[in-house]
PDB file of C-alpha atoms in Angstrom:
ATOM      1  CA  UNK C  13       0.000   0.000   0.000  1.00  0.00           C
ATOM      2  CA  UNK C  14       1.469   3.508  -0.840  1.00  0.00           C
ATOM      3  CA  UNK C  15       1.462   6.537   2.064  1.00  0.00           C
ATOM      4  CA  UNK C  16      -0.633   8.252   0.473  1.00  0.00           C
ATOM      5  CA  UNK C  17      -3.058   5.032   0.106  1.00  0.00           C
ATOM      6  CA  UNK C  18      -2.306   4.979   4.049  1.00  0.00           C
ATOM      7  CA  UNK C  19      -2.818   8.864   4.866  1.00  0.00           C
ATOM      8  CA  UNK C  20      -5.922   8.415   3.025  1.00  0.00           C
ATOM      9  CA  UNK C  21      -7.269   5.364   5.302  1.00  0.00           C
ATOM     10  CA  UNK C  22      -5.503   7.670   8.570  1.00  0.00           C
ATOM     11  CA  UNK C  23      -7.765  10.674   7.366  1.00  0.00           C
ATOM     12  CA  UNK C  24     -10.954   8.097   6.553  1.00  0.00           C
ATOM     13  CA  UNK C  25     -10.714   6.878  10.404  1.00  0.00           C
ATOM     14  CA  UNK C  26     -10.892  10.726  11.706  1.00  0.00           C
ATOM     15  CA  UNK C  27     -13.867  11.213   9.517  1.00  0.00           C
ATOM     16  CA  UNK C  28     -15.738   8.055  10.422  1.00  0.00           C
ATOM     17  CA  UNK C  29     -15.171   9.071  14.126  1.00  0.00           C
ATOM     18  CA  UNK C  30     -16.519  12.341  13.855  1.00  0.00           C
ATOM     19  CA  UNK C  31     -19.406  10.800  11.862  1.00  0.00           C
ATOM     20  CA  UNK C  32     -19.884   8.609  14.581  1.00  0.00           C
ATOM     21  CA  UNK C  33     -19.209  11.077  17.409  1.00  0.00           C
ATOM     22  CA  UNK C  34     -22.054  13.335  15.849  1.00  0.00           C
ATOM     23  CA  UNK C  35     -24.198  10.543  15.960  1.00  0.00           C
ATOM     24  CA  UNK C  36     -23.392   9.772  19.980  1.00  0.00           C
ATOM     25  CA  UNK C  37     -23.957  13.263  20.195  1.00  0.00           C
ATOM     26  CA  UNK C  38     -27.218  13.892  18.834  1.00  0.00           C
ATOM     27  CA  UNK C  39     -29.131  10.659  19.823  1.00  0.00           C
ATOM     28  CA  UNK C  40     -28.063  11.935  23.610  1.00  0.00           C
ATOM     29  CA  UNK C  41     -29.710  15.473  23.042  1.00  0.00           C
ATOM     30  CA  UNK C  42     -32.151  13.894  21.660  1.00  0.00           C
ATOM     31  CA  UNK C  43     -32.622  11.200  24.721  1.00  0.00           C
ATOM     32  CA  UNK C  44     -31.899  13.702  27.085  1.00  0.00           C
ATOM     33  CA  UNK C  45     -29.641  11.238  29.164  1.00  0.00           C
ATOM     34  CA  UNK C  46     -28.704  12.085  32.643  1.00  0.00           C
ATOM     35  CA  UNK C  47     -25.142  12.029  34.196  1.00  0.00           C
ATOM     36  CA  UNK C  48     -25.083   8.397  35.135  1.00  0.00           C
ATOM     37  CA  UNK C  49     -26.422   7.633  31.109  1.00  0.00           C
ATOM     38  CA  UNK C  50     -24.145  10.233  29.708  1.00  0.00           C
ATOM     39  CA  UNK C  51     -21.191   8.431  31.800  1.00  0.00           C
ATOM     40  CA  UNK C  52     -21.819   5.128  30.647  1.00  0.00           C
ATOM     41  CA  UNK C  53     -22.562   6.134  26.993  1.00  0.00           C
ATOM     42  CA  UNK C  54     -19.179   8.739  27.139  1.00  0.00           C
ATOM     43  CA  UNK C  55     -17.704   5.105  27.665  1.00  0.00           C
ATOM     44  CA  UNK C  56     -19.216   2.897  25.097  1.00  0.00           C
ATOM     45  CA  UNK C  57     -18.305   5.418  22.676  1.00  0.00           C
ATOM     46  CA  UNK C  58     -14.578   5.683  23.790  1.00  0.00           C
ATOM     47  CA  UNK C  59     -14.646   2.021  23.049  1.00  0.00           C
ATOM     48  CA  UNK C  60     -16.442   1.982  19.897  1.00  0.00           C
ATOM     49  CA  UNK C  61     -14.268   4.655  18.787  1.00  0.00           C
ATOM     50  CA  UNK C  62     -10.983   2.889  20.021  1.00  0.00           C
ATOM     51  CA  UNK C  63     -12.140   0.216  17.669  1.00  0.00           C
ATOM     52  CA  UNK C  64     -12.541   2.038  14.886  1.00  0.00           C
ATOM     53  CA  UNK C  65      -9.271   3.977  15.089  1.00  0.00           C
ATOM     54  CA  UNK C  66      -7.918   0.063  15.371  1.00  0.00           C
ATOM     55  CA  UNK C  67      -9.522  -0.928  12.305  1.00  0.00           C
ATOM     56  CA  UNK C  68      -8.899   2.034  10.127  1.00  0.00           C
ATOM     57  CA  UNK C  69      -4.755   2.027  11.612  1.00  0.00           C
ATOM     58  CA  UNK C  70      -4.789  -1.587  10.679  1.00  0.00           C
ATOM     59  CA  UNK C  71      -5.660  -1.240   7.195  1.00  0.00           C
ATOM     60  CA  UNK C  72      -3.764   1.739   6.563  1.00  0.00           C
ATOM     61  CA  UNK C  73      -0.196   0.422   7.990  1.00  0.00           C
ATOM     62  CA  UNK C  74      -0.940  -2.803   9.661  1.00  0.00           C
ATOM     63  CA  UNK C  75      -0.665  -0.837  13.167  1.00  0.00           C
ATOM     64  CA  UNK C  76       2.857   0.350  12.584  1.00  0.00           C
ATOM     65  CA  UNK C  77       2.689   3.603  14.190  1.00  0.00           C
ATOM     66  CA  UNK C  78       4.169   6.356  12.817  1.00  0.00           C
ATOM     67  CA  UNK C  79       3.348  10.402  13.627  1.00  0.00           C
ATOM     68  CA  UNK C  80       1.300  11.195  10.592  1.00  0.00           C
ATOM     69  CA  UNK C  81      -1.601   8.260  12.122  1.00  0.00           C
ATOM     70  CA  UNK C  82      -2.038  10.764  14.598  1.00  0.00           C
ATOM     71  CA  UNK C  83      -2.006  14.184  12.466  1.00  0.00           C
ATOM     72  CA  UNK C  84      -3.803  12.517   9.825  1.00  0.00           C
ATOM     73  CA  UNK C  85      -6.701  11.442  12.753  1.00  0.00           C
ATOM     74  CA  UNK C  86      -7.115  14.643  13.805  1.00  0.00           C
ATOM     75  CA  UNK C  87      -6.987  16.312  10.340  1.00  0.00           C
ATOM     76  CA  UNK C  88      -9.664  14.220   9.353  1.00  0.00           C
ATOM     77  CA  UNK C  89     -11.727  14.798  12.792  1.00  0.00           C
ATOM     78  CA  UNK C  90     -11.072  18.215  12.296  1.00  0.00           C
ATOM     79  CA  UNK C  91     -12.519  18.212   8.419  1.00  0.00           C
ATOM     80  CA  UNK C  92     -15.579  16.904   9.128  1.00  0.00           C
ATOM     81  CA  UNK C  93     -16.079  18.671  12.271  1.00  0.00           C
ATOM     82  CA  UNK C  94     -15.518  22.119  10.120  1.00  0.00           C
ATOM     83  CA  UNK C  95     -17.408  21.325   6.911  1.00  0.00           C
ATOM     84  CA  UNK C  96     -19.966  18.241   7.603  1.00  0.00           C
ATOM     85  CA  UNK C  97     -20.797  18.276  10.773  1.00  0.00           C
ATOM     86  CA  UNK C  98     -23.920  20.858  11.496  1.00  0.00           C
ATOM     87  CA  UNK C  99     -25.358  19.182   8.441  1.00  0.00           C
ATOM     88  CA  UNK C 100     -25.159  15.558   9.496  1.00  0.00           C
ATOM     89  CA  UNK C 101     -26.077  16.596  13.009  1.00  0.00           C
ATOM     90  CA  UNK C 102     -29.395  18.356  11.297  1.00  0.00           C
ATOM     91  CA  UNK C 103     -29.779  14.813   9.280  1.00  0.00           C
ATOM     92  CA  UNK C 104     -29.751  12.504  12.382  1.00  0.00           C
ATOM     93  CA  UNK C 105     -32.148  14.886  14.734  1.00  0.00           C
ATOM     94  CA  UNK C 106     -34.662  14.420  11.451  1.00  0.00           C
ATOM     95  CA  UNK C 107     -34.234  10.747  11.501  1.00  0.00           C
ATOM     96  CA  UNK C 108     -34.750  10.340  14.959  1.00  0.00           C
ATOM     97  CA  UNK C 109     -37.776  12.733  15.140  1.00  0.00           C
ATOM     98  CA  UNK C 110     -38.975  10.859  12.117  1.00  0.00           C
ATOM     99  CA  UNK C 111     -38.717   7.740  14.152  1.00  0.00           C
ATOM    100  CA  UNK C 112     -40.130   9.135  17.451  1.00  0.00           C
ATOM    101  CA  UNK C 113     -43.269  10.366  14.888  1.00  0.00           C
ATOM    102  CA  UNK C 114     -43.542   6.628  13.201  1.00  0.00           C
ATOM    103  CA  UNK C 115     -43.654   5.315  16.793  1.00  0.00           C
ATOM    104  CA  UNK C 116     -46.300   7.742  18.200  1.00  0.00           C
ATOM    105  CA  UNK C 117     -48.093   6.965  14.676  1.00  0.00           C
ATOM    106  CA  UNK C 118     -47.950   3.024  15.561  1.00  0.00           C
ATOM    107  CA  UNK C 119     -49.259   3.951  19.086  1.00  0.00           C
ATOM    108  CA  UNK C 120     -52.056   5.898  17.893  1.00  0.00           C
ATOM    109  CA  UNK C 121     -53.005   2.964  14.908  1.00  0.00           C
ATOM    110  CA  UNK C 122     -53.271   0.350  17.764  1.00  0.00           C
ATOM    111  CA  UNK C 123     -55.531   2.492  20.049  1.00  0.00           C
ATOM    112  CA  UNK C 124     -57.861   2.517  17.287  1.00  0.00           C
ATOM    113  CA  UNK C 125     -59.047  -1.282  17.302  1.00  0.00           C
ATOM    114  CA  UNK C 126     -58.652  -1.092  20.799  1.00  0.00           C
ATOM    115  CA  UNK C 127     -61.284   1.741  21.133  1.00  0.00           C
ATOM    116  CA  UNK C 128     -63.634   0.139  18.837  1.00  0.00           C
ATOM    117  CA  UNK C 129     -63.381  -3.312  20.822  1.00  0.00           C
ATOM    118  CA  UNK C 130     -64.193  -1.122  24.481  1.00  0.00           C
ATOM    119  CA  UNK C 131     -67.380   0.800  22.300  1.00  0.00           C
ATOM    120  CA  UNK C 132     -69.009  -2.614  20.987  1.00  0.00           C
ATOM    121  CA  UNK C 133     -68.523  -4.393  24.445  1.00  0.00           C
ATOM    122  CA  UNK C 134     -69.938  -1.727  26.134  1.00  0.00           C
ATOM    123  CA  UNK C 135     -73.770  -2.720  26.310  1.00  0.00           C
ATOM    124  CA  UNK C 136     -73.078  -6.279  26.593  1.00  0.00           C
ATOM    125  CA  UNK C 137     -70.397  -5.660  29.853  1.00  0.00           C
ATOM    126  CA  UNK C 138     -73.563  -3.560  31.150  1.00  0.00           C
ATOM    127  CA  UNK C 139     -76.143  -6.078  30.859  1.00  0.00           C
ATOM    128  CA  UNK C 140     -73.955  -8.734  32.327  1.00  0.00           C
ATOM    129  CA  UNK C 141     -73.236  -6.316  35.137  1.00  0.00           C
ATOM    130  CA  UNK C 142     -76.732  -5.614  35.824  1.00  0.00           C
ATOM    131  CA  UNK C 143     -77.886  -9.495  35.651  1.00  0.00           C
ATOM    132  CA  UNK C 144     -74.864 -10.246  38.229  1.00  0.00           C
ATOM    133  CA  UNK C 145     -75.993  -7.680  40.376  1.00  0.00           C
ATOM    134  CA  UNK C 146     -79.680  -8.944  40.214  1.00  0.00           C
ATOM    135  CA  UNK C 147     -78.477 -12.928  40.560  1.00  0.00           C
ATOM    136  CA  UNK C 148     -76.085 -11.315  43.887  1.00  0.00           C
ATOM    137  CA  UNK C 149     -79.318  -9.415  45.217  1.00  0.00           C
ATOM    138  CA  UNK C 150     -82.052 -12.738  44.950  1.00  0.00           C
ATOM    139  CA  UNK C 151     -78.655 -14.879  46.473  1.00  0.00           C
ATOM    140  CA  UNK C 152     -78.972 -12.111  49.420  1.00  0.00           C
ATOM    141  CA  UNK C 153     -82.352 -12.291  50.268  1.00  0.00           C
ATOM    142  CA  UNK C 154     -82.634 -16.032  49.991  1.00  0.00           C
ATOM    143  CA  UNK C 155     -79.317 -17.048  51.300  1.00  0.00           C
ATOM    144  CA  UNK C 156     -77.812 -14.247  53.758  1.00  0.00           C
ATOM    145  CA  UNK C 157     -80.637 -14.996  56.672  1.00  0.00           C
ATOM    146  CA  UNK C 158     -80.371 -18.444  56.608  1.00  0.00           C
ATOM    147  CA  UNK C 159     -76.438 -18.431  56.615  1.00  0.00           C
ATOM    148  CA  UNK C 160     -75.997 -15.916  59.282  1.00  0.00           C
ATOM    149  CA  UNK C 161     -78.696 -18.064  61.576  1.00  0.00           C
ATOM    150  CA  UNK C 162     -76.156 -20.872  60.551  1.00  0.00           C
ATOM    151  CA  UNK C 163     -72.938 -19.211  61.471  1.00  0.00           C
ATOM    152  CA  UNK C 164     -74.646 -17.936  65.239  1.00  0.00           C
ATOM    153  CA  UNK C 165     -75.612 -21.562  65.612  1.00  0.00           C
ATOM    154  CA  UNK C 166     -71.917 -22.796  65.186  1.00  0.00           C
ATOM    155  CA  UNK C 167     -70.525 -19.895  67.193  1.00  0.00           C
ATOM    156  CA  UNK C 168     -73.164 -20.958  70.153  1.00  0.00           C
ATOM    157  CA  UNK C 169     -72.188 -24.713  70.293  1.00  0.00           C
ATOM    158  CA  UNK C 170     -68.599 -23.779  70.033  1.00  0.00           C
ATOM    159  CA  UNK C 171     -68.891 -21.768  73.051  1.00  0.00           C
ATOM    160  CA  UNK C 172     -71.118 -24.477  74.595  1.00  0.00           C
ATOM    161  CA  UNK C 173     -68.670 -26.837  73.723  1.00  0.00           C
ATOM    162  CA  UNK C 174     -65.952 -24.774  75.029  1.00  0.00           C
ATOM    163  CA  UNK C 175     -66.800 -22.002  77.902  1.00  0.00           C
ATOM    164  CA  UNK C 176     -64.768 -19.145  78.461  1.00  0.00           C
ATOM    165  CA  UNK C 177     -61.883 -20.074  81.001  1.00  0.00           C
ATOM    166  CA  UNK C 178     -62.191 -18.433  84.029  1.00  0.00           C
ATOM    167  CA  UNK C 179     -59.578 -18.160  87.312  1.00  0.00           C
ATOM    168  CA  UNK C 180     -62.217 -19.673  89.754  1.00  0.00           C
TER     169      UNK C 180
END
């Protein structure tokens, strides 16, 4: 591979990090992560950016280091920061708003079957509430008397059965 086949793949890596920085960037604004989310994603992206750098240096110059990896890194960084970036960062806040709107949109089609299913059960959930409440009410009158006489009956044996102790 020639240098400038390696500078090239050196200036690539820069780029693709600040592509990928931008992207880290604006899916946090967008998430509004706190400081415990913006710690642990501040990591992630340290690694997935370590790995990157790896691949790109490993293509360009099978890891040999040498100074212009480092100046060509930043050169490209500092590129796409300069020329690309407010545009890209524009493109992803679309896409995730876009996203965000398909989701809410997907919501909003599955309440829709939903509602219809709660307006057609509607009578028939009110006349089965109103027969239960008539079949509870007849139970009531014809049961309730005759099990409450029941229950004092077994309450006055057991107490027949077993008095009250008494320190006599």
């Amino acid at each position: 591979m020639s240098e400038f086949q390696a500078f090239f793949w050196v200036v690539m890596a820069g780029v693709v990090v600040g592509i990928f920085f931008d992207f880290y960037r604006s899916l946090r604004h967008w998430l509004k992560w706190g400081r415990i989310s913006t710690w642990a994603g501040d990591l992630l992206f340290s690694l997935a950016a370590l790995f990157i750098l790896f691949r790109f240096f490993l293509r360009a110059n099978a890891l040999d280091f040498r100074i212009y990896i480092l100046w060509g890194s930043v050169l490209g960084l500092f590129l796409y920061l300069r020329f690309l970036s407010k545009l890209i960062i524009k493109m992803y806040l679309r896409l995730f708003y876009m996203i965000s709107y398909f989701f809410w949109l997907l919501k909003e089609g599955v309440k829709i079957p939903i509602r219809g299913v709660f307006v057609l059960m509607r009578p028939p959930y009110a006349l089965l509430r109103w027969f239960s409440f008539l079949i509870y009410r007849i139970l009531e009158a014809f049961l309730a008397q005759p099990l409450k006489q029941i229950y004092l009956k077994v309450i006055f044996f057991w107490e027949r059965l077993f008095p009250p102790r008494t320190k006599g």
